[in-house]
CSV table of C-alpha atoms and ligand atoms in Angstrom, one decimal:
chain,number,residue,atom,x,y,z
R,139,UNK,CA,282.5,167.9,245.1
R,140,UNK,CA,279.3,168.8,246.8
R,141,UNK,CA,276.5,170.5,244.7
R,142,UNK,CA,273.9,171.7,247.2
R,143,UNK,CA,270.3,172.8,246.9
R,144,UNK,CA,268.8,174.7,249.8
R,145,UNK,CA,265.0,174.9,249.8
R,146,UNK,CA,263.2,177.6,251.8
R,147,UNK,CA,266.4,179.7,251.4
R,148,UNK,CA,264.6,183.0,252.2
R,149,UNK,CA,263.4,181.7,255.6
R,150,UNK,CA,265.0,182.4,259.0
R,151,UNK,CA,267.5,179.4,258.9
R,152,UNK,CA,267.7,179.2,255.1
R,153,UNK,CA,269.1,182.7,254.5
R,154,UNK,CA,272.0,182.2,256.9
R,155,UNK,CA,272.5,178.5,255.9
R,156,UNK,CA,273.1,179.5,252.2
R,157,UNK,CA,275.8,182.0,253.2
R,158,UNK,CA,277.4,179.5,255.6
R,159,UNK,CA,277.4,176.7,253.1
R,160,UNK,CA,278.8,179.0,250.3
R,161,UNK,CA,281.7,179.9,252.6
R,162,UNK,CA,282.4,176.3,253.2
R,163,UNK,CA,281.8,174.7,249.7
R,164,UNK,CA,282.1,177.7,247.3
R,165,UNK,CA,279.5,180.1,246.0
R,166,UNK,CA,278.7,178.3,242.8
R,167,UNK,CA,278.2,175.0,244.6
R,168,UNK,CA,275.3,176.2,246.7
R,169,UNK,CA,272.0,176.9,244.9
R,170,UNK,CA,269.5,178.9,247.0
R,171,UNK,CA,265.8,178.4,246.2
R,172,UNK,CA,262.5,179.7,247.3
R,173,UNK,CA,258.9,180.0,246.1
R,174,UNK,CA,259.3,183.7,245.3
R,175,UNK,CA,262.1,186.2,244.7
R,176,UNK,CA,262.7,188.9,247.2
R,177,UNK,CA,264.4,191.8,245.5
R,178,UNK,CA,267.1,193.5,247.6
R,179,UNK,CA,267.8,190.2,249.6
R,180,UNK,CA,271.5,189.3,249.5
R,181,UNK,CA,270.6,185.9,248.0
R,182,UNK,CA,269.2,187.5,244.9
R,183,UNK,CA,272.4,189.3,244.2
R,184,UNK,CA,275.2,187.0,245.2
R,185,UNK,CA,275.1,183.4,243.8
R,186,UNK,CA,272.4,181.4,242.0
R,187,UNK,CA,268.8,181.6,243.1
R,188,UNK,CA,266.1,179.3,241.6
R,189,UNK,CA,262.4,179.6,242.0
R,190,UNK,CA,261.2,176.3,243.6
R,191,UNK,CA,257.9,175.7,245.2
R,192,UNK,CA,258.5,172.4,247.1
R,193,UNK,CA,254.8,171.4,246.5
R,194,UNK,CA,255.6,171.3,242.8
R,195,UNK,CA,257.5,168.0,242.3
R,196,UNK,CA,258.2,168.8,238.6
R,197,UNK,CA,259.8,172.1,239.3
R,198,UNK,CA,262.0,170.6,242.1
R,199,UNK,CA,263.0,167.7,239.8
R,200,UNK,CA,264.1,170.2,237.0
R,201,UNK,CA,266.3,172.2,239.3
R,202,UNK,CA,268.0,169.2,240.8
R,203,UNK,CA,268.6,167.8,237.3
R,204,UNK,CA,269.8,171.2,235.9
R,205,UNK,CA,272.4,171.8,238.6
R,206,UNK,CA,273.4,168.2,239.1
R,207,UNK,CA,272.5,168.5,242.8
R,208,UNK,CA,273.9,165.8,245.1
R,209,UNK,CA,272.9,167.2,248.5
R,210,UNK,CA,269.7,168.9,249.6
R,211,UNK,CA,269.2,171.0,252.7
R,212,UNK,CA,265.4,170.9,252.9
R,213,UNK,CA,264.4,173.9,255.0
R,214,UNK,CA,261.1,174.9,253.4
R,215,UNK,CA,258.4,174.4,256.1
R,216,UNK,CA,255.4,176.1,257.7
R,217,UNK,CA,256.0,176.6,261.4
R,218,UNK,CA,253.9,175.7,264.5
R,219,UNK,CA,251.7,178.7,265.3
R,220,UNK,CA,250.9,179.7,261.7
R,221,UNK,CA,250.2,176.1,260.9
R,222,UNK,CA,247.4,176.0,263.4
R,223,UNK,CA,245.5,178.6,261.4
R,224,UNK,CA,245.8,176.6,258.2
R,225,UNK,CA,246.6,172.9,258.9
R,226,UNK,CA,245.8,171.9,255.3
R,227,UNK,CA,248.5,174.2,253.9
R,228,UNK,CA,250.9,173.0,256.5
R,229,UNK,CA,250.4,169.4,255.5
R,230,UNK,CA,250.8,170.2,251.9
R,231,UNK,CA,254.1,172.1,252.4
R,232,UNK,CA,255.6,170.0,255.2
R,233,UNK,CA,254.5,166.6,254.1
R,234,UNK,CA,254.2,166.7,250.3
R,235,UNK,CA,257.2,169.0,250.1
R,236,UNK,CA,259.3,166.4,252.1
R,237,UNK,CA,257.9,163.5,250.1
R,238,UNK,CA,258.8,165.2,246.7
R,239,UNK,CA,262.3,166.0,248.1
R,240,UNK,CA,262.9,162.4,249.2
R,241,UNK,CA,261.6,161.1,245.8
R,242,UNK,CA,264.0,163.4,243.9
R,243,UNK,CA,266.8,162.4,246.3
R,244,UNK,CA,266.1,158.7,245.6
R,245,UNK,CA,266.1,159.3,241.8
R,246,UNK,CA,269.2,161.4,241.7
R,247,UNK,CA,271.1,159.8,244.6
R,248,UNK,CA,271.1,163.0,246.8
R,249,UNK,CA,271.9,163.2,250.5
R,250,UNK,CA,269.3,165.1,252.5
R,251,UNK,CA,269.4,167.2,255.6
R,252,UNK,CA,265.9,167.7,257.1
R,253,UNK,CA,265.2,169.5,260.4
R,254,UNK,CA,262.8,168.0,262.8
R,255,UNK,CA,261.8,170.0,265.9
R,256,UNK,CA,261.1,169.8,269.6
R,257,UNK,CA,257.5,169.9,268.3
R,258,UNK,CA,257.9,166.2,267.6
R,259,UNK,CA,257.2,165.7,271.3
R,260,UNK,CA,253.8,166.1,273.0
R,261,UNK,CA,252.2,166.4,276.4
R,262,UNK,CA,252.8,162.7,277.4
R,263,UNK,CA,256.6,163.0,276.7
R,264,UNK,CA,258.8,163.4,279.8
R,265,UNK,CA,259.2,167.2,280.1
R,266,UNK,CA,262.6,167.5,281.7
R,267,UNK,CA,265.8,166.1,280.3
R,268,UNK,CA,263.6,164.6,277.5
R,269,UNK,CA,265.3,161.4,276.3
R,270,UNK,CA,266.4,160.9,272.7
R,271,UNK,CA,264.0,157.9,272.3
R,272,UNK,CA,260.7,158.4,274.1
R,273,UNK,CA,257.0,158.9,273.7
R,274,UNK,CA,256.1,161.1,270.7
R,275,UNK,CA,252.4,162.0,270.6
R,276,UNK,CA,252.4,165.7,269.5
R,277,UNK,CA,249.1,167.7,269.5
R,278,UNK,CA,250.0,170.4,267.0
R,279,UNK,CA,249.7,169.8,263.2
R,280,UNK,CA,253.3,171.0,262.9
R,281,UNK,CA,254.4,168.3,265.4
R,282,UNK,CA,252.4,165.6,263.6
R,283,UNK,CA,254.2,166.6,260.4
R,284,UNK,CA,257.5,166.4,262.2
R,285,UNK,CA,257.0,162.9,263.6
R,286,UNK,CA,255.7,161.7,260.2
R,287,UNK,CA,258.7,163.4,258.6
R,288,UNK,CA,261.2,161.6,260.9
R,289,UNK,CA,259.5,158.3,260.1
R,290,UNK,CA,259.4,158.9,256.3
R,291,UNK,CA,263.1,159.7,256.4
R,292,UNK,CA,263.8,156.5,258.3
R,293,UNK,CA,261.8,154.6,255.7
R,294,UNK,CA,263.6,156.2,252.7
R,295,UNK,CA,266.9,155.5,254.3
R,296,UNK,CA,266.2,151.9,255.1
R,297,UNK,CA,264.2,151.0,252.0
R,298,UNK,CA,266.0,153.0,249.3
R,299,UNK,CA,269.4,153.8,250.9
R,300,UNK,CA,268.9,157.6,250.7
R,301,UNK,CA,271.3,159.2,253.2
R,302,UNK,CA,268.9,161.3,255.2
R,303,UNK,CA,270.0,163.1,258.4
R,304,UNK,CA,268.2,165.4,260.7
R,305,UNK,CA,268.1,167.3,264.0
R,306,UNK,CA,265.3,168.1,266.4
R,307,UNK,CA,265.9,171.8,266.4
R,308,UNK,CA,264.7,173.9,269.3
R,309,UNK,CA,263.8,177.6,268.9
R,310,UNK,CA,266.4,179.2,266.8
R,311,UNK,CA,267.5,182.8,267.7
R,312,UNK,CA,269.1,185.0,265.1
R,313,UNK,CA,269.4,188.7,264.0
R,314,UNK,CA,269.4,188.4,260.2
R,315,UNK,CA,266.0,187.1,259.1
R,316,UNK,CA,262.9,187.1,261.3
R,317,UNK,CA,261.2,183.7,262.0
R,318,UNK,CA,257.8,183.4,260.5
R,319,UNK,CA,255.0,182.1,262.7
R,320,UNK,CA,256.7,179.9,265.3
R,321,UNK,CA,255.9,179.4,269.0
R,322,UNK,CA,259.5,180.2,270.0
R,323,UNK,CA,259.6,183.5,268.0
R,324,UNK,CA,259.2,185.6,271.2
R,325,UNK,CA,262.9,184.9,272.0
R,326,UNK,CA,263.9,186.7,268.8
R,327,UNK,CA,261.4,189.6,268.9
R,328,UNK,CA,262.4,190.4,272.5
R,329,UNK,CA,265.9,191.5,271.4
R,330,UNK,CA,264.7,193.7,268.6
R,331,UNK,CA,262.1,195.4,271.0
R,332,UNK,CA,264.7,195.7,273.8
R,333,UNK,CA,266.9,197.8,271.5
R,334,UNK,CA,264.1,199.7,269.6
R,335,UNK,CA,261.6,200.5,272.4
R,336,UNK,CA,263.1,199.1,275.7
R,337,UNK,CA,259.8,197.4,276.2
R,338,UNK,CA,258.4,194.0,275.2
R,339,UNK,CA,255.0,192.3,275.6
R,340,UNK,CA,255.5,188.6,275.7
R,341,UNK,CA,252.9,186.2,274.1
R,342,UNK,CA,254.0,183.3,276.4
R,343,UNK,CA,253.5,183.1,280.1
R,344,UNK,CA,256.2,183.4,282.8
R,345,UNK,CA,257.6,180.0,283.6
R,346,UNK,CA,257.3,178.6,280.0
R,347,UNK,CA,260.6,176.9,279.6
R,348,UNK,CA,261.7,175.6,276.2
R,349,UNK,CA,265.0,174.7,274.5
R,350,UNK,CA,266.7,177.3,272.3
R,351,UNK,CA,269.8,177.6,270.2
R,352,UNK,CA,271.8,180.5,268.7
R,353,UNK,CA,272.0,180.5,264.9
R,354,UNK,CA,275.8,179.9,264.6
R,355,UNK,CA,275.4,176.7,266.6
R,356,UNK,CA,272.3,175.7,264.5
R,357,UNK,CA,274.3,176.1,261.2
R,358,UNK,CA,277.4,174.3,262.5
R,359,UNK,CA,275.3,171.4,263.9
R,360,UNK,CA,273.7,170.8,260.5
R,361,UNK,CA,277.0,170.6,258.6
R,362,UNK,CA,278.7,168.6,261.4
R,363,UNK,CA,275.9,166.0,261.2
R,364,UNK,CA,276.0,165.9,257.4
R,365,UNK,CA,279.8,165.4,257.4
R,366,UNK,CA,279.7,162.8,260.3
R,367,UNK,CA,280.9,159.3,259.7
R,368,UNK,CA,277.8,157.3,258.8
R,369,UNK,CA,279.1,154.2,260.7
R,370,UNK,CA,278.8,156.1,263.9
R,371,UNK,CA,275.2,157.3,263.5
R,372,UNK,CA,272.5,155.2,265.2
R,373,UNK,CA,269.9,158.0,265.1
R,374,UNK,CA,270.1,159.3,261.6
R,375,UNK,CA,267.0,161.5,261.3
R,376,UNK,CA,266.0,163.0,264.6
R,377,UNK,CA,268.8,163.9,267.0
R,378,UNK,CA,267.8,165.9,270.1
R,379,UNK,CA,270.0,169.0,270.1
R,380,UNK,CA,269.9,172.1,272.4
R,381,UNK,CA,272.0,175.1,273.2
R,382,UNK,CA,270.1,176.3,276.3
R,383,UNK,CA,266.7,176.1,278.0
R,384,UNK,CA,264.9,179.1,279.5
R,385,UNK,CA,261.6,180.9,280.0
R,386,UNK,CA,260.6,184.5,279.2
R,387,UNK,CA,261.6,185.7,282.6
R,388,UNK,CA,265.1,184.3,282.2
R,389,UNK,CA,265.8,186.0,278.9
R,390,UNK,CA,264.3,189.2,280.2
R,391,UNK,CA,266.6,189.2,283.2
R,392,UNK,CA,269.6,188.5,281.0
R,393,UNK,CA,268.8,191.4,278.7
R,394,UNK,CA,268.2,193.7,281.7
R,395,UNK,CA,271.8,193.2,282.7
R,396,UNK,CA,272.7,195.1,279.6
R,397,UNK,CA,269.7,197.5,279.3
R,398,UNK,CA,268.7,198.2,282.9
R,399,UNK,CA,265.6,200.2,281.9
R,400,UNK,CA,264.2,197.4,279.7
R,401,UNK,CA,260.7,196.4,280.8
R,402,UNK,CA,258.6,193.3,279.9
R,403,UNK,CA,254.9,192.5,280.5
R,404,UNK,CA,252.7,189.6,279.4
R,405,UNK,CA,249.7,189.2,277.0
R,406,UNK,CA,249.4,185.5,276.6
R,407,UNK,CA,248.3,184.1,273.3
R,408,UNK,CA,246.3,180.9,274.1
R,409,UNK,CA,247.1,179.1,270.9
R,410,UNK,CA,250.9,179.6,271.2
R,411,UNK,CA,250.8,178.9,274.9
R,412,UNK,CA,249.0,175.6,274.4
R,413,UNK,CA,251.6,174.6,271.9
R,414,UNK,CA,254.5,175.6,274.2
R,415,UNK,CA,253.0,173.8,277.1
R,416,UNK,CA,252.9,170.6,275.1
R,417,UNK,CA,256.6,170.8,274.3
R,418,UNK,CA,259.5,169.7,276.5
R,419,UNK,CA,261.2,172.1,279.0
R,420,UNK,CA,264.7,170.7,278.3
R,421,UNK,CA,266.1,168.1,276.0
R,422,UNK,CA,268.7,165.4,276.7
R,423,UNK,CA,271.1,165.7,273.7
R,424,UNK,CA,273.7,163.1,274.8
R,425,UNK,CA,273.1,160.9,271.7
R,426,UNK,CA,274.2,163.8,269.4
R,427,UNK,CA,277.2,164.5,271.6
R,428,UNK,CA,278.2,160.8,271.6
R,429,UNK,CA,277.5,159.9,268.0
R,430,UNK,CA,278.9,163.0,266.1
R,431,UNK,CA,280.4,165.3,268.7
R,432,UNK,CA,277.7,168.0,269.1
R,433,UNK,CA,279.0,170.7,271.5
R,434,UNK,CA,277.2,174.0,271.3
R,435,UNK,CA,279.2,177.2,271.9
R,436,UNK,CA,276.5,179.6,273.0
R,437,UNK,CA,274.6,179.8,276.3
R,438,UNK,CA,272.0,182.5,277.2
R,439,UNK,CA,274.6,184.9,278.5
R,440,UNK,CA,277.0,184.7,275.5
R,441,UNK,CA,274.1,184.8,273.0
R,442,UNK,CA,272.6,187.8,274.6
R,443,UNK,CA,275.9,189.7,274.5
R,444,UNK,CA,276.3,188.9,270.8
R,445,UNK,CA,272.6,189.6,269.8
R,446,UNK,CA,272.6,193.0,271.5
R,447,UNK,CA,276.0,194.0,270.0
R,448,UNK,CA,274.9,193.1,266.5
R,449,UNK,CA,271.4,194.6,266.8
R,450,UNK,CA,272.7,197.9,268.3
R,451,UNK,CA,274.8,198.3,265.1
R,452,UNK,CA,272.1,197.2,262.8
R,453,UNK,CA,269.2,199.2,264.2
R,454,UNK,CA,271.3,202.4,264.8
S,1465,AKB,C1,258.4,176.9,266.1
S,1465,AKB,O1,258.3,177.5,267.1
S,1465,AKB,O2,257.4,176.5,265.4
S,1465,AKB,C2,259.8,176.5,265.6
S,1465,AKB,C3,260.2,175.1,266.2
S,1465,AKB,C4,260.6,175.0,267.6
S,1465,AKB,O3,260.2,174.2,265.5
S,1465,AKB,N1,260.7,177.5,266.0
């Protein structure tokens, strides 16, 4: 029987991951955790929520012990754009948080899911059809923490036998919880603004292509990887995965098919633009497809249809 702890449960992916895992494994077997409570949030009312700051190893240790946790979905992290304004805090949360998680996993024999990111690549990486195994010299502190995290997971897996698995997530698009301070966030904001104001000012320039994925595919991919036969996995901790690749002008054109009077202009943020320019345009995810059957369901057209349908209801 799985007993799962989700760190960073109040974040964009965490909130939906907890609900998804509870559906699969049972409400009482999935413990949500975060560094503060958020009254009114569904996770405060339905199932167990524990206060856990991942930079406090003792607190993490106590919760894992108390609930006899055997699997950790470690989602607590500071994202790319906000990380550039406080690199020291990013390092503390992303690196010390991961180190304490791996240590507690080693001690209690837990399996660990840890997302890496397209940020693990850099300007010297081949930009198009980016291979699974290639140059990784990221220039953002977030990217540096992601490469270091991939390596640390490889180490814990080889040295201590901790079953660590991970995906290089692209930008994740969802309608439930807003992302907090990423470079790909525009692709979420644009849908909300299209419904609310029929106008959006994009902080990335036209032609900035990046990989993206719709939340249902992101949730399914994590569980699919965690349930995959270990004998078949050659790349445990850092699978390239993507659902689609587009730039601001493509998502704008797709939304405009549904909202003809939607308008978009540009006010480029140099910090986020520099980060986006250092990331790939499109990933090659054939290793994930071959080793554990990755097969995303949503492309830009299907995702846009669904996002607009849900948000129209929600923002009515
Ligand atoms: C970000 O933009 O920082 C994240 C990511 C791609 O890891 N969404």
